Structure formats: C-alpha cells, structure tokens
XYZ file of C-alpha atoms in Angstrom:
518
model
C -87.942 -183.541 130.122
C -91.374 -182.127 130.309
C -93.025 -179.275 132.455
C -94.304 -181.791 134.847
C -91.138 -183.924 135.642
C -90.638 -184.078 139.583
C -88.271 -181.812 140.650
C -85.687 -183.529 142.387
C -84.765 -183.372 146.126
C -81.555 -182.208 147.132
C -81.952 -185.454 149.961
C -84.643 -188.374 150.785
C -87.302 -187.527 153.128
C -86.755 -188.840 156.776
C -86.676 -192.673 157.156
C -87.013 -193.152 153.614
C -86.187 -196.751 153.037
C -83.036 -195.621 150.551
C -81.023 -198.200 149.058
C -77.147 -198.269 150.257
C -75.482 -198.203 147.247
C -76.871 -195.331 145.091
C -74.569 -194.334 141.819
C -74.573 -191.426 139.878
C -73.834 -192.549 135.952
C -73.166 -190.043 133.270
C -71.449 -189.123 130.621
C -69.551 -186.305 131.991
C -66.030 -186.568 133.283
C -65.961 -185.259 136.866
C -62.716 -183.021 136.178
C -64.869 -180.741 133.873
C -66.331 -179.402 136.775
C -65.886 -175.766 138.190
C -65.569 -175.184 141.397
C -69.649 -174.811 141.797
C -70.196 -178.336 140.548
C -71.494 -177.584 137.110
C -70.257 -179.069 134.218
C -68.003 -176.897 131.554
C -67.001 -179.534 129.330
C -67.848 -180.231 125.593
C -70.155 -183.377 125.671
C -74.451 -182.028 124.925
C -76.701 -182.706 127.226
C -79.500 -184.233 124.467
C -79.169 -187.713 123.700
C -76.855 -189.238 120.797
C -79.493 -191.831 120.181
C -76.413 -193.861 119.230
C -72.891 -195.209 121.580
C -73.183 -192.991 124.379
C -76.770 -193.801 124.544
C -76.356 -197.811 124.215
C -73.690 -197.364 127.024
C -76.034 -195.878 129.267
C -78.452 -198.846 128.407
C -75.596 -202.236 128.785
C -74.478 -199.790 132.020
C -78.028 -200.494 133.610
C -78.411 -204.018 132.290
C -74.888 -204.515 133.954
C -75.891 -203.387 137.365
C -79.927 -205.242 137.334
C -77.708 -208.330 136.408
C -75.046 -207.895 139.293
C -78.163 -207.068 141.760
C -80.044 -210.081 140.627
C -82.635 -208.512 138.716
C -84.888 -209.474 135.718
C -87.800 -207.493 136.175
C -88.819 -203.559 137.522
C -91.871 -201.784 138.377
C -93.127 -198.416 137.106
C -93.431 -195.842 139.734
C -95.083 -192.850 139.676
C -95.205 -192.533 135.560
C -96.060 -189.208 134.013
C -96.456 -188.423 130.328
C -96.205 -185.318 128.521
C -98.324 -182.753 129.865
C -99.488 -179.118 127.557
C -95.641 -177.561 128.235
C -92.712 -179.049 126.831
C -89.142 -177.463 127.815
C -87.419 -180.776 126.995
C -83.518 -180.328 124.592
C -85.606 -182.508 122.186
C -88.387 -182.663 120.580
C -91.823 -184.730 121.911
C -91.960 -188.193 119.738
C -95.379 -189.297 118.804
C -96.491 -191.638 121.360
C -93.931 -190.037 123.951
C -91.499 -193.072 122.628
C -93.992 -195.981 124.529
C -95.725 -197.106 121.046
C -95.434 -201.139 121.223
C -94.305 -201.032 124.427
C -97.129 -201.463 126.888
C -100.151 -203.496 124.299
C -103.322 -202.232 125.897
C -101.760 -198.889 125.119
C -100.689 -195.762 127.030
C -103.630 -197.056 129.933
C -100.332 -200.125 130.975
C -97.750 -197.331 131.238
C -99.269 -196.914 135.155
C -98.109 -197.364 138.459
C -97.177 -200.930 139.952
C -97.022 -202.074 136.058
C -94.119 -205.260 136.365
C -92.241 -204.824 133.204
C -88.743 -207.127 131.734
C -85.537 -205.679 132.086
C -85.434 -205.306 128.416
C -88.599 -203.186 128.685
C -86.983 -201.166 130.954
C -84.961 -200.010 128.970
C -86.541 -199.072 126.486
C -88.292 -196.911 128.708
C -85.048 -195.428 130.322
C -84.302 -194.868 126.563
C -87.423 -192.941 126.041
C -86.550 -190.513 129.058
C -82.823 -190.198 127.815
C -84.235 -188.897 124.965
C -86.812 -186.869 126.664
C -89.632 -187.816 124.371
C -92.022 -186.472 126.789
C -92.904 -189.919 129.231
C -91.267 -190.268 132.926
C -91.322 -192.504 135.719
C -88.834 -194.288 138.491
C -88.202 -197.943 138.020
C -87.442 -199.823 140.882
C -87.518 -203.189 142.406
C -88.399 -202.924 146.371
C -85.449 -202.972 148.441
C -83.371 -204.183 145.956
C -82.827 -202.133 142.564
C -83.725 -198.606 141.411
C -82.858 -196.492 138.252
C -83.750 -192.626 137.732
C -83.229 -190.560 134.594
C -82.590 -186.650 135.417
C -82.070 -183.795 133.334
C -79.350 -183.674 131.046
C -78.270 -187.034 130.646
C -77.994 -187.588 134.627
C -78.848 -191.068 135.878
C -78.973 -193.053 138.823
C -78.898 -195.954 139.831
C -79.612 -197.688 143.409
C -78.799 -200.994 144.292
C -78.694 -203.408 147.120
C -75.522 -204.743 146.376
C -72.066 -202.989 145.789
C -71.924 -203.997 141.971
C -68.613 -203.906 141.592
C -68.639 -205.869 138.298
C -71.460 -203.207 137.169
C -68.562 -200.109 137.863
C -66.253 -201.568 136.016
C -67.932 -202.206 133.241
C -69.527 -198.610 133.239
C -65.902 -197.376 133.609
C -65.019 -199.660 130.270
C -67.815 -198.200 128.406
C -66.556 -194.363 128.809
C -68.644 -193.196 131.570
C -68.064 -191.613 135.054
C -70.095 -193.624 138.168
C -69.838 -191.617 141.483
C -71.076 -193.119 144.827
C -73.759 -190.759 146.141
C -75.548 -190.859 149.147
C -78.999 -191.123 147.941
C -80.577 -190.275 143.919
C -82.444 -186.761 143.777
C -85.137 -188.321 142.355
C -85.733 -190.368 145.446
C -89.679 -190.516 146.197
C -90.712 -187.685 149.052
C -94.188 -186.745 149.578
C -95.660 -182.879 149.388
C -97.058 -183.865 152.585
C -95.738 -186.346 154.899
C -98.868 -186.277 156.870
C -101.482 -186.631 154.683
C -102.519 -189.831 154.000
C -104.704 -190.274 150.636
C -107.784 -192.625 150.825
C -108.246 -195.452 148.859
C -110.701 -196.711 147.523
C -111.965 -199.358 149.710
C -115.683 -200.334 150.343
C -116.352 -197.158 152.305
C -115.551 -194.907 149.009
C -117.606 -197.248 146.327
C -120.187 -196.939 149.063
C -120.335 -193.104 149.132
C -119.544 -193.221 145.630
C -123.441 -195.302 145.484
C -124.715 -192.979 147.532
C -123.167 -189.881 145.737
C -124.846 -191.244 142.570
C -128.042 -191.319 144.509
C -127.620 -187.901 145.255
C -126.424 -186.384 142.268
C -128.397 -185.621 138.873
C -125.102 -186.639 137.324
C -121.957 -188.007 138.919
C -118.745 -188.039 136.512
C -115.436 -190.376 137.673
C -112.137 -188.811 136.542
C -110.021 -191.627 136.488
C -105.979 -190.390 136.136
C -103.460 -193.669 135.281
C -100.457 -191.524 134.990
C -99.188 -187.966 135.634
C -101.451 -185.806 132.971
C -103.054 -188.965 131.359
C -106.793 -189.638 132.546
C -110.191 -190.757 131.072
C -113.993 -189.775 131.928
C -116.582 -192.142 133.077
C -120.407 -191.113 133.251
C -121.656 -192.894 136.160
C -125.218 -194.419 136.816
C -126.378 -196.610 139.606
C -126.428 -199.714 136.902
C -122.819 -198.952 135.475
C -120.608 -198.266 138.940
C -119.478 -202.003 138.910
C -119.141 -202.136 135.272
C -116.789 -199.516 135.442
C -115.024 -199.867 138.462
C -113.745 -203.605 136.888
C -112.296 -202.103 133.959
C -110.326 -199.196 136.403
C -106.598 -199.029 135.606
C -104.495 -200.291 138.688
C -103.201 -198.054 141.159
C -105.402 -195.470 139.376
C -106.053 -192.147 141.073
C -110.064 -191.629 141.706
C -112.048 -188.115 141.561
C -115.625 -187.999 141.810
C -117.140 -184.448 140.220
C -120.769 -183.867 140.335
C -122.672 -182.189 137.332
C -119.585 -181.563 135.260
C -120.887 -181.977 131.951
C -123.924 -179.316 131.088
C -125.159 -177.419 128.547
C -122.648 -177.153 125.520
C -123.216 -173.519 125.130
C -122.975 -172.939 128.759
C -119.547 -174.516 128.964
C -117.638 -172.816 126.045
C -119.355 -169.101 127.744
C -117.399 -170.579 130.857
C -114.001 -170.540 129.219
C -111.761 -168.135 130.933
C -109.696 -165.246 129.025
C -106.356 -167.204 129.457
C -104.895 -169.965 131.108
C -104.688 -173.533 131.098
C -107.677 -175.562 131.245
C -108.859 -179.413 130.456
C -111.712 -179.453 128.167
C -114.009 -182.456 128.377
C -116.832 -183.173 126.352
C -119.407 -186.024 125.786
C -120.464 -187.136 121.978
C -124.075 -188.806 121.113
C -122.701 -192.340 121.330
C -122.046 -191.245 125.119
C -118.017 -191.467 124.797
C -116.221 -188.944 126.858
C -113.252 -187.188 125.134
C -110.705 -184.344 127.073
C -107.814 -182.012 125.894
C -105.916 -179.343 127.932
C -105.574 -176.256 125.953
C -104.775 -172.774 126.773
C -106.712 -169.746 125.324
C -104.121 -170.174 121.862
C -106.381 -173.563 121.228
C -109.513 -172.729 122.714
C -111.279 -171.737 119.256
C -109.956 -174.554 117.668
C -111.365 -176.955 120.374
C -114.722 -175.543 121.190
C -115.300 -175.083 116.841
C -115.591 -179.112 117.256
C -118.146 -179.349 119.506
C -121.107 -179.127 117.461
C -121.896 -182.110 117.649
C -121.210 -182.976 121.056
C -124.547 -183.609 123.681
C -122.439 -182.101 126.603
C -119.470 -180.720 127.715
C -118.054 -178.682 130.443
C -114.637 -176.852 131.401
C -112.565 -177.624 134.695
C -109.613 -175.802 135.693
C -105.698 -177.424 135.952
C -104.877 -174.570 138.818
C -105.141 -176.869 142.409
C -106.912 -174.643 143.957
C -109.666 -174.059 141.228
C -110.425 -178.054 140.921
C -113.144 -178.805 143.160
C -114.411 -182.171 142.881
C -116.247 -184.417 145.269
C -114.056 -186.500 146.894
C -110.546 -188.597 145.679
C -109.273 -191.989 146.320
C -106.571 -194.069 145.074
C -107.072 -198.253 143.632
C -105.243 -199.954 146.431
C -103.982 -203.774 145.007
C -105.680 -206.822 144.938
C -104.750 -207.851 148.606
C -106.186 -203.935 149.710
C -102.958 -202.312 150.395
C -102.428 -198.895 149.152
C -98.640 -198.553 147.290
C -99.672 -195.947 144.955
C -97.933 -192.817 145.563
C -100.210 -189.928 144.402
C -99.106 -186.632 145.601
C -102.558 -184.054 145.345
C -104.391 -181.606 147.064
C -107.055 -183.095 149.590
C -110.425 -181.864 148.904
C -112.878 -181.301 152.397
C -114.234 -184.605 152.354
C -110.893 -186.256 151.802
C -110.156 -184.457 154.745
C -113.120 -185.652 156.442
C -112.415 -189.017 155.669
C -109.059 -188.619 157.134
C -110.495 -187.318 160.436
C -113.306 -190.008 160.417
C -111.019 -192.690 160.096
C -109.361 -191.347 163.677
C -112.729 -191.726 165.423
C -114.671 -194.864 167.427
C -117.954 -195.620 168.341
C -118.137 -194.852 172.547
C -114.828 -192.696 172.183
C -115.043 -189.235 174.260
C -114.675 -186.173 172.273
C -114.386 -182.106 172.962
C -115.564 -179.509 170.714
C -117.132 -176.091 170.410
C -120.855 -175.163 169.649
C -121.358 -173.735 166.734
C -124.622 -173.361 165.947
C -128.178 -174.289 166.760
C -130.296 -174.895 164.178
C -134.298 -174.187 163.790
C -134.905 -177.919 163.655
C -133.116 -178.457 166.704
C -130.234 -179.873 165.965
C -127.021 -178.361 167.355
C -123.900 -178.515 165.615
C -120.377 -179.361 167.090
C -117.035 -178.688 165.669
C -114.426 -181.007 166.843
C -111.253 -181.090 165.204
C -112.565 -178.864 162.269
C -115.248 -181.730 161.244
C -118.721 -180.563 162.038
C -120.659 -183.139 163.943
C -124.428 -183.073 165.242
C -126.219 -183.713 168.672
C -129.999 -184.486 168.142
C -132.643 -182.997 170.862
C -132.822 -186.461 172.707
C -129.248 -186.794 172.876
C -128.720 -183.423 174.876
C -130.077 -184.198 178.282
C -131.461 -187.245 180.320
C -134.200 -184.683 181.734
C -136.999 -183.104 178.975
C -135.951 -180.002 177.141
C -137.645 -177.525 174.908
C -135.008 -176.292 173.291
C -131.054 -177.160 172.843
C -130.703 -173.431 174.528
C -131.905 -174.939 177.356
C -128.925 -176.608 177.909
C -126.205 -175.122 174.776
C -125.174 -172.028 173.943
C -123.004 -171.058 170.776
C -119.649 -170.743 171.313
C -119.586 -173.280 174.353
C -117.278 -176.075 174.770
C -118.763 -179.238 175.540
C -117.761 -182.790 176.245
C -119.381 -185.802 174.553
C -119.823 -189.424 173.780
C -119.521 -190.218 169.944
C -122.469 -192.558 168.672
C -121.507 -193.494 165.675
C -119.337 -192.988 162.253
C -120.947 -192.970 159.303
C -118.149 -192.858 157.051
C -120.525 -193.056 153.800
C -122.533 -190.022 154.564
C -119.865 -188.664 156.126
C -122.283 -187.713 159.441
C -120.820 -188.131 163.620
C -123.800 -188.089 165.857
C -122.976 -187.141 169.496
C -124.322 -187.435 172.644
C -124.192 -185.280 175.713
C -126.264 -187.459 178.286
C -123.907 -190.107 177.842
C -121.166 -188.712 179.310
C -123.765 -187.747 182.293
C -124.723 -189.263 185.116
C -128.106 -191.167 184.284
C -130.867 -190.444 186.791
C -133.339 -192.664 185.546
C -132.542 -195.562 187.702
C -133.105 -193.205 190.913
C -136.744 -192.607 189.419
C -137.131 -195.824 188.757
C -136.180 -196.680 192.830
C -139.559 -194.389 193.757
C -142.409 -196.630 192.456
C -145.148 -196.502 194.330
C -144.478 -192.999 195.832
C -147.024 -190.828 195.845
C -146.703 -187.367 194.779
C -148.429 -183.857 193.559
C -147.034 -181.953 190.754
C -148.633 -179.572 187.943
C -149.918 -180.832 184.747
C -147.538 -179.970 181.992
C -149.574 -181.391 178.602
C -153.060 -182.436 178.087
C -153.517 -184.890 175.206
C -156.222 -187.529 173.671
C -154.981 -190.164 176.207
C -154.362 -188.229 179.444
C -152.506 -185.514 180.739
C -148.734 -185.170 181.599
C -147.638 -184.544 184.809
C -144.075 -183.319 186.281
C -142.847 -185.220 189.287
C -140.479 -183.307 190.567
C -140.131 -179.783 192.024
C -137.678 -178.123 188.949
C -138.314 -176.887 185.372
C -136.816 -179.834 183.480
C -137.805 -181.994 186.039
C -138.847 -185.968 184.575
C -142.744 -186.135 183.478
C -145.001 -188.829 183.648
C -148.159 -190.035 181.858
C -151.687 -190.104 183.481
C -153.637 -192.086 181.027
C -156.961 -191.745 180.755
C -158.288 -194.471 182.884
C -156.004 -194.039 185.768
C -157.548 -190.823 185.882
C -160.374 -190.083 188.445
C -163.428 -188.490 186.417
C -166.040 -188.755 189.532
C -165.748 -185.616 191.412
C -166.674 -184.310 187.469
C -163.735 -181.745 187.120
C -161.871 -180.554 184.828
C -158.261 -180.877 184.714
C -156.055 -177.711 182.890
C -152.349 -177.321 182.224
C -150.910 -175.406 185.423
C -153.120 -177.690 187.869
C -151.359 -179.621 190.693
C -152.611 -183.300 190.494
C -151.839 -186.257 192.982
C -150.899 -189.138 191.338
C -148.681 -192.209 192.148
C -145.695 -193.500 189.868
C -146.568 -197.251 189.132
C -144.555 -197.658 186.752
C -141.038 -196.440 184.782
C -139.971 -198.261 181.371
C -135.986 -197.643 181.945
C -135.902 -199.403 178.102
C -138.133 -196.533 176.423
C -137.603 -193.604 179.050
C -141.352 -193.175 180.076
C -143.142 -192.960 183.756
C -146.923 -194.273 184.175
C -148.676 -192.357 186.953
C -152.494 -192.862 188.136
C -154.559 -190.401 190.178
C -157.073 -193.195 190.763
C -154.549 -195.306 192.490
C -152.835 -191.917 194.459
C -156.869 -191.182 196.088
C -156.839 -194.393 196.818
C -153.351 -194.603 198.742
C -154.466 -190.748 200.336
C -157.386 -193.112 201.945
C -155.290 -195.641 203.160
C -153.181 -192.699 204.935
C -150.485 -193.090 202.299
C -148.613 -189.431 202.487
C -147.400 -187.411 199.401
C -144.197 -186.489 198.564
C-alpha cells in the first residue's frame, strides 16, 4: 500500500469498543511459518487479480451475510499520497473510477456504501492501487486489508458458516484477539473541534479580520480542495462541504506569484496551490524533482503560494472537523492541534462565574494586565482589579504574582476570557452606602468642569466622591485646589453605577446645626 497507510497497532487502544470475534483471513498456510511468525512459503504477496483474489472477495461476502449485513461505512479513507512503496503499481483513479459518482469527493468518511461496493473497494486495496480505508458497520461488522495480502475481518457473531466456507475456498482464518488495523488515536486526549456554530462564527469573524482567508477543506487522507473565502460566499461554501470533512482556516496564503515560487525550499515535499483568472483553486504536492515543472505553469495563474507537508511547518489558523447532520462528531481525524485549537479546547472547560488561579504575566501600557491560567492568556481590565480607585494595575499586581479570580465571560469566537479580581473580594460598597448623611473632611483629589472630587476616607485608595458644582459653597469667595481638606456630607451613593454625591453646602449647614465630622 502507499506511504501513508496507518501503521497498524500491535493491540486496540484501552476500552476500544472491539468486536468479539475478529479473524485473520489469508492466503498463507499457518505451517509455513518459522518460528518468528513470518511466512517462508511460496505463495506472493501482490494480488493474483484472479481465484485467490475472488476467494478473498465470496470469503467477506460470506461472513457480512452470516453477520447480517448488506451495507458498510468508509472509515478513515486515504488515497495515494506523493510516495508509493506498494508490490504494485498505482492504477489511474487509485481503482475507485465508477465507484463513488460525484467522484473521488464520495470516497470520504461516514460514506454508506452496498456490500457489493465494498468489495470492490477491498479489491482495490488487495491490489494496492494506491486508495485505503476500514469498512465497518458499528458494533456489528468490520473488514481491514493489511500489507501483503493480510485481512481481517471482525464480526459480532461467531460465523461459523463464514469459516467454513473460507476453509473450502483454500484459505487459512485464525481467531485473533483484535485486527491491527483497529482505530487508536495519536492522542487519546485531544479532542478535535468541530465545526459547530462557534467555528463558522470565528470563521465570520476571521474573514473580517483577514485581507484574505483561504479554507483547506481535506475529504480523505492526502485528498483536499481550496476555497477562497469572502463574507458573501462562507454559506455558499460551507453547503457544498464534503461530510465528515476535515476544516483548516489559513490566512493570506495565496500572494504574489513571483513571491511564492522564490519561497520554494531547496528540497522536500511541499503542496503547491495556486489560483487561475476564473478564480478556481488548483494544488499538487511535489518535491524539488517536480518543482520546475510545476511552477513553469504558472504563468498564467493570478496567485499562488507554497505550504509545507512537515506538521510542524503547517501553520494555519485554526481546524475543525463537519460533525453529522444531528451535530455529533464521528469523524476520526488524527492531526496536530494548532494554538487556537488548543484554545478552543481549554475554552470549552471554562464557565461564566467559575473561580480560576493563574500567574501575572504582564501589565500592559494600556492597563490591561494579562493572566495565564492553564497556558491560555486571559485579561483583567482596570475596573475589574479592585472595588477601591486605582491608578495603576501595579497598585494592586505585580508580574509574576499568583492571583485568584472570578471568570466573566467566554468568548469562544474571539477567543478572549475577561477576569475579575473584585469579585472574588469582599464588596465594601454597601458599608459606604450605610454612612449617608455622615459628615466628613477629606482632601480634594480632582478638580473638574462640574466640581471637585473628594476622598472620604483616611487611606490612599480610599472611595471618592463628587462635589458638584452647586452643592458647593462659593460665598466665603475661595478657591478650592487639589491637596485641600473640604467638609462635605455623603447624600448620596449609586450602588448600581459605583459613584458617591457629596455637598459642602449641606456639610456647613449640618456644622451649624452642631452636626460633628467624622
């Protein structure tokens, strides 16, 4: 098979839902078997594309008849990638022409197909023409082509009927306690995103954002198409998305033709996409044998640009997987998880109101001081710092302290956690509001158009109250100036908006009723 065939798993991953009866089927008689397990007899280990292939084919339609069977469903299909290291070799088409109607685009994950086009498929694989995939039936019914002419086949039921006729047709079924080629993930823990309405949302809002936002959609294992996306187009194309299709959203990718064949590397394997005048994308993966040959056709093409197969050189946006109709996610992509997948992931574990510790890790010029909590970066605005009036977030942070807060919200679109210290304080303002009608003297901290501000209580970030300009006694003609102590009296505090009315006029006039000052 090709270069990008799963390699198979020695056993299934830990409460893997594996079917009970699992056969190995092949051609190869068990007593032509050293003592290491590999095979020293006669029979090749290409396809006959004649008896011994048929057998395999009535073997399979024997045990999908004894489990009850008449249809399968493609999982996880890959086609032939650049590398080929199959015993055959490719066929044009990798051996699906007339199989799937809308083309290579219904060879995809989920697709339902007859038992008679299952075959056909495990036909193609026995003859390694260069497509793969696992065909299975949930729970019940499962059939995997290895290398060399191995197959297996999983079942629900003991298929008795199914062995013998296997056994009549020359071939050697062994019970086995699970197939190789059983799905396991990379990365048990990592759970891809779909793409639900919080991705076409940030997907809007990425298009907002970007000069040019491209959509890489993959259908199958080194089989994808390019999608140019505008604000007016997003729904256009998302309706016409392959199911179970794997999503990656890469900003700027096309550019200046010129620009994009100078960005070519010496060697290695790349995918080379490119745009023509009628705006239809077009991509090929080439190494640096092909790269003349490719980039000698782009003369006529308005853009084009170069991305990398190596993981860790393909940096696009964000991913998501097409879940099904009824929104759950089946598809089983295995890929690398870019830092807003990651994001996403880590949003997803958060709540409005929920309590969260992290580390300050920087104060910015604006004011806004930035958390890290669980390796995601979140933000605590001035206000949100301290009940009491602050200058500065110094005044109360310091980088590289841990602090304890209140999450406000999650905006999964913009991918943004506000925080808040004071909520996970004790609020004073109810105790200020309990001294209306005190009277008391404190220094005036601001003078403005309307009146002057004036601190109430004896400390540096103690709560300040407005004087407005006609509470404000004018008759003894003075001047009032930041730094002088005024008497005033609180007559008011707005617990909604956070503010305190004073008046001097009123505080003289409790002084002459005997009133004292606090």
């Amino acid at each position: 098979m090709n270069a990008t065939r799963t390699h198979p798993r020695l056993r299934p991953p830990a409460g893997s839902d594996v079917l009970p009866y699992v056969y190995r089927v092949t051609k190869y008689d068990p007593a032509d078997r050293n003592q290491y397990g590999h095979y020293t007899g006669a029979e090749p280990a290409s396809s006959d594309h004649g008896p011994v292939e048929a057998a395999y084919l009535q073997a399979v339609a024997s045990f999908a008849e004894d489990t009850g069977i008449d249809q399968l469903a493609i999982r996880e299909p890959e086609i032939g990638g650049f590398a080929h290291f199959g015993l055959e070799p490719p066929a044009d088409g990798y051996g699906l022409t007339d199989l799937f109607p809308a083309g290579l685009a219904g060879f995809h994950d989920g697709a339902l197909v007859p038992i008679a086009v299952g075959l056909e498929l495990v036909r193609a694989m026995l003859r390694d023409n260069g497509a793969w995939c696992r065909l299975e039936a949930e729970g019940a019914f499962s059939v995997h082509v290895g290398w060399d002419q191995y197959l297996y086949v999983g079942s629900s039921q003991p298929c008795e009927a199914a062995l013998a006729c296997a056994r009549s047709l020359g071939l050697f079924p062994e019970r086995l306690d699970a197939s190789p080629y059983e799905f396991a993930p990379d990365d048990p823990l990592h759970v891809q995103r779909p793409a639900d309405a919080d991705f076409w949302a940030r997907l809007h809002w990425a298009v907002s954002t970007h000069p040019a936002t491209f959509l890489e959609e993959t259908y199958a294992a080194n089989a994808s198409r390019w999608h140019r996306l505008t604000r007016d187009n997003i729904e256009a194309v998302r309706s016409q998305l392959t199911p179970r299709t794997q999503l990656a959203v890469w900003p700027d990718l096309l550019t200046d033709v010129d620009a994009a064949v100078a960005s070519l590397p010496d060697e290695g394997l790349v995918e080379i996409i490119w745009e023509d005048a009628a705006g239809w994308i077009t991509s090929t993966v080439v190494d640096e044998t092909g790269f003349e040959a490719v980039t000698s056709g782009l003369a006529s093409a308005c853009a084009a640009g170069v991305v990398s197969l190596a993981t860790d050189e393909r940096h696009p946006l964000f991913t998501a997987v097409l879940p099904d109709s009824d929104g759950v996610l089946r598809a089983r992509w295995q890929t690398e998880p870019t830092p807003s997948d990651r994001d996403w992931a880590f949003l997803k574990t958060l709540r409005r109101g929920q309590v969260v510790t992290g580390t300050v890790t920087s104060i910015a010029s604006f004011g806004v001081t930035f958390v890290d909590i669980g390796g995601f970066t979140a933000m605590i605005n001035i206000p949100e710092l301290s009940w009491r009036p602050i200058s500065h977030p110094s005044d109360v942070v310091s980088v590289g302290q841990e602090v304890t807060a209140e999450v406000l919200d999650v905006d999964m679109v913009r991918e943004r956690v506000p925080l808040s210290l004071r909520a996970v304080q004790e609020d004073p303002w109810p105790q200020v509001a309990q001294r209306i009608g005190q009277v008391v003297i404190g220094p005036v901290t601001k003078i403005v158009p309307f009146g002057v501000f004036v601190r109430i209580e004896g400390r540096e970030d103690g709560f300040q109250g407005l004087v407005h300009t006609s509470e404000l006694d004018e008759s003894s003609g003075d001047v009032v100036e930041v730094g002088d102590a005024l008497t005033v009296k609180i007559i008011d505090v707005d617990l909604a908006r956070l503010r305190i009315a004073l008046s001097h006029v009123q505080a003289l006039a409790s002084a002459t009723e005997g009133q004292p000052c606090d």
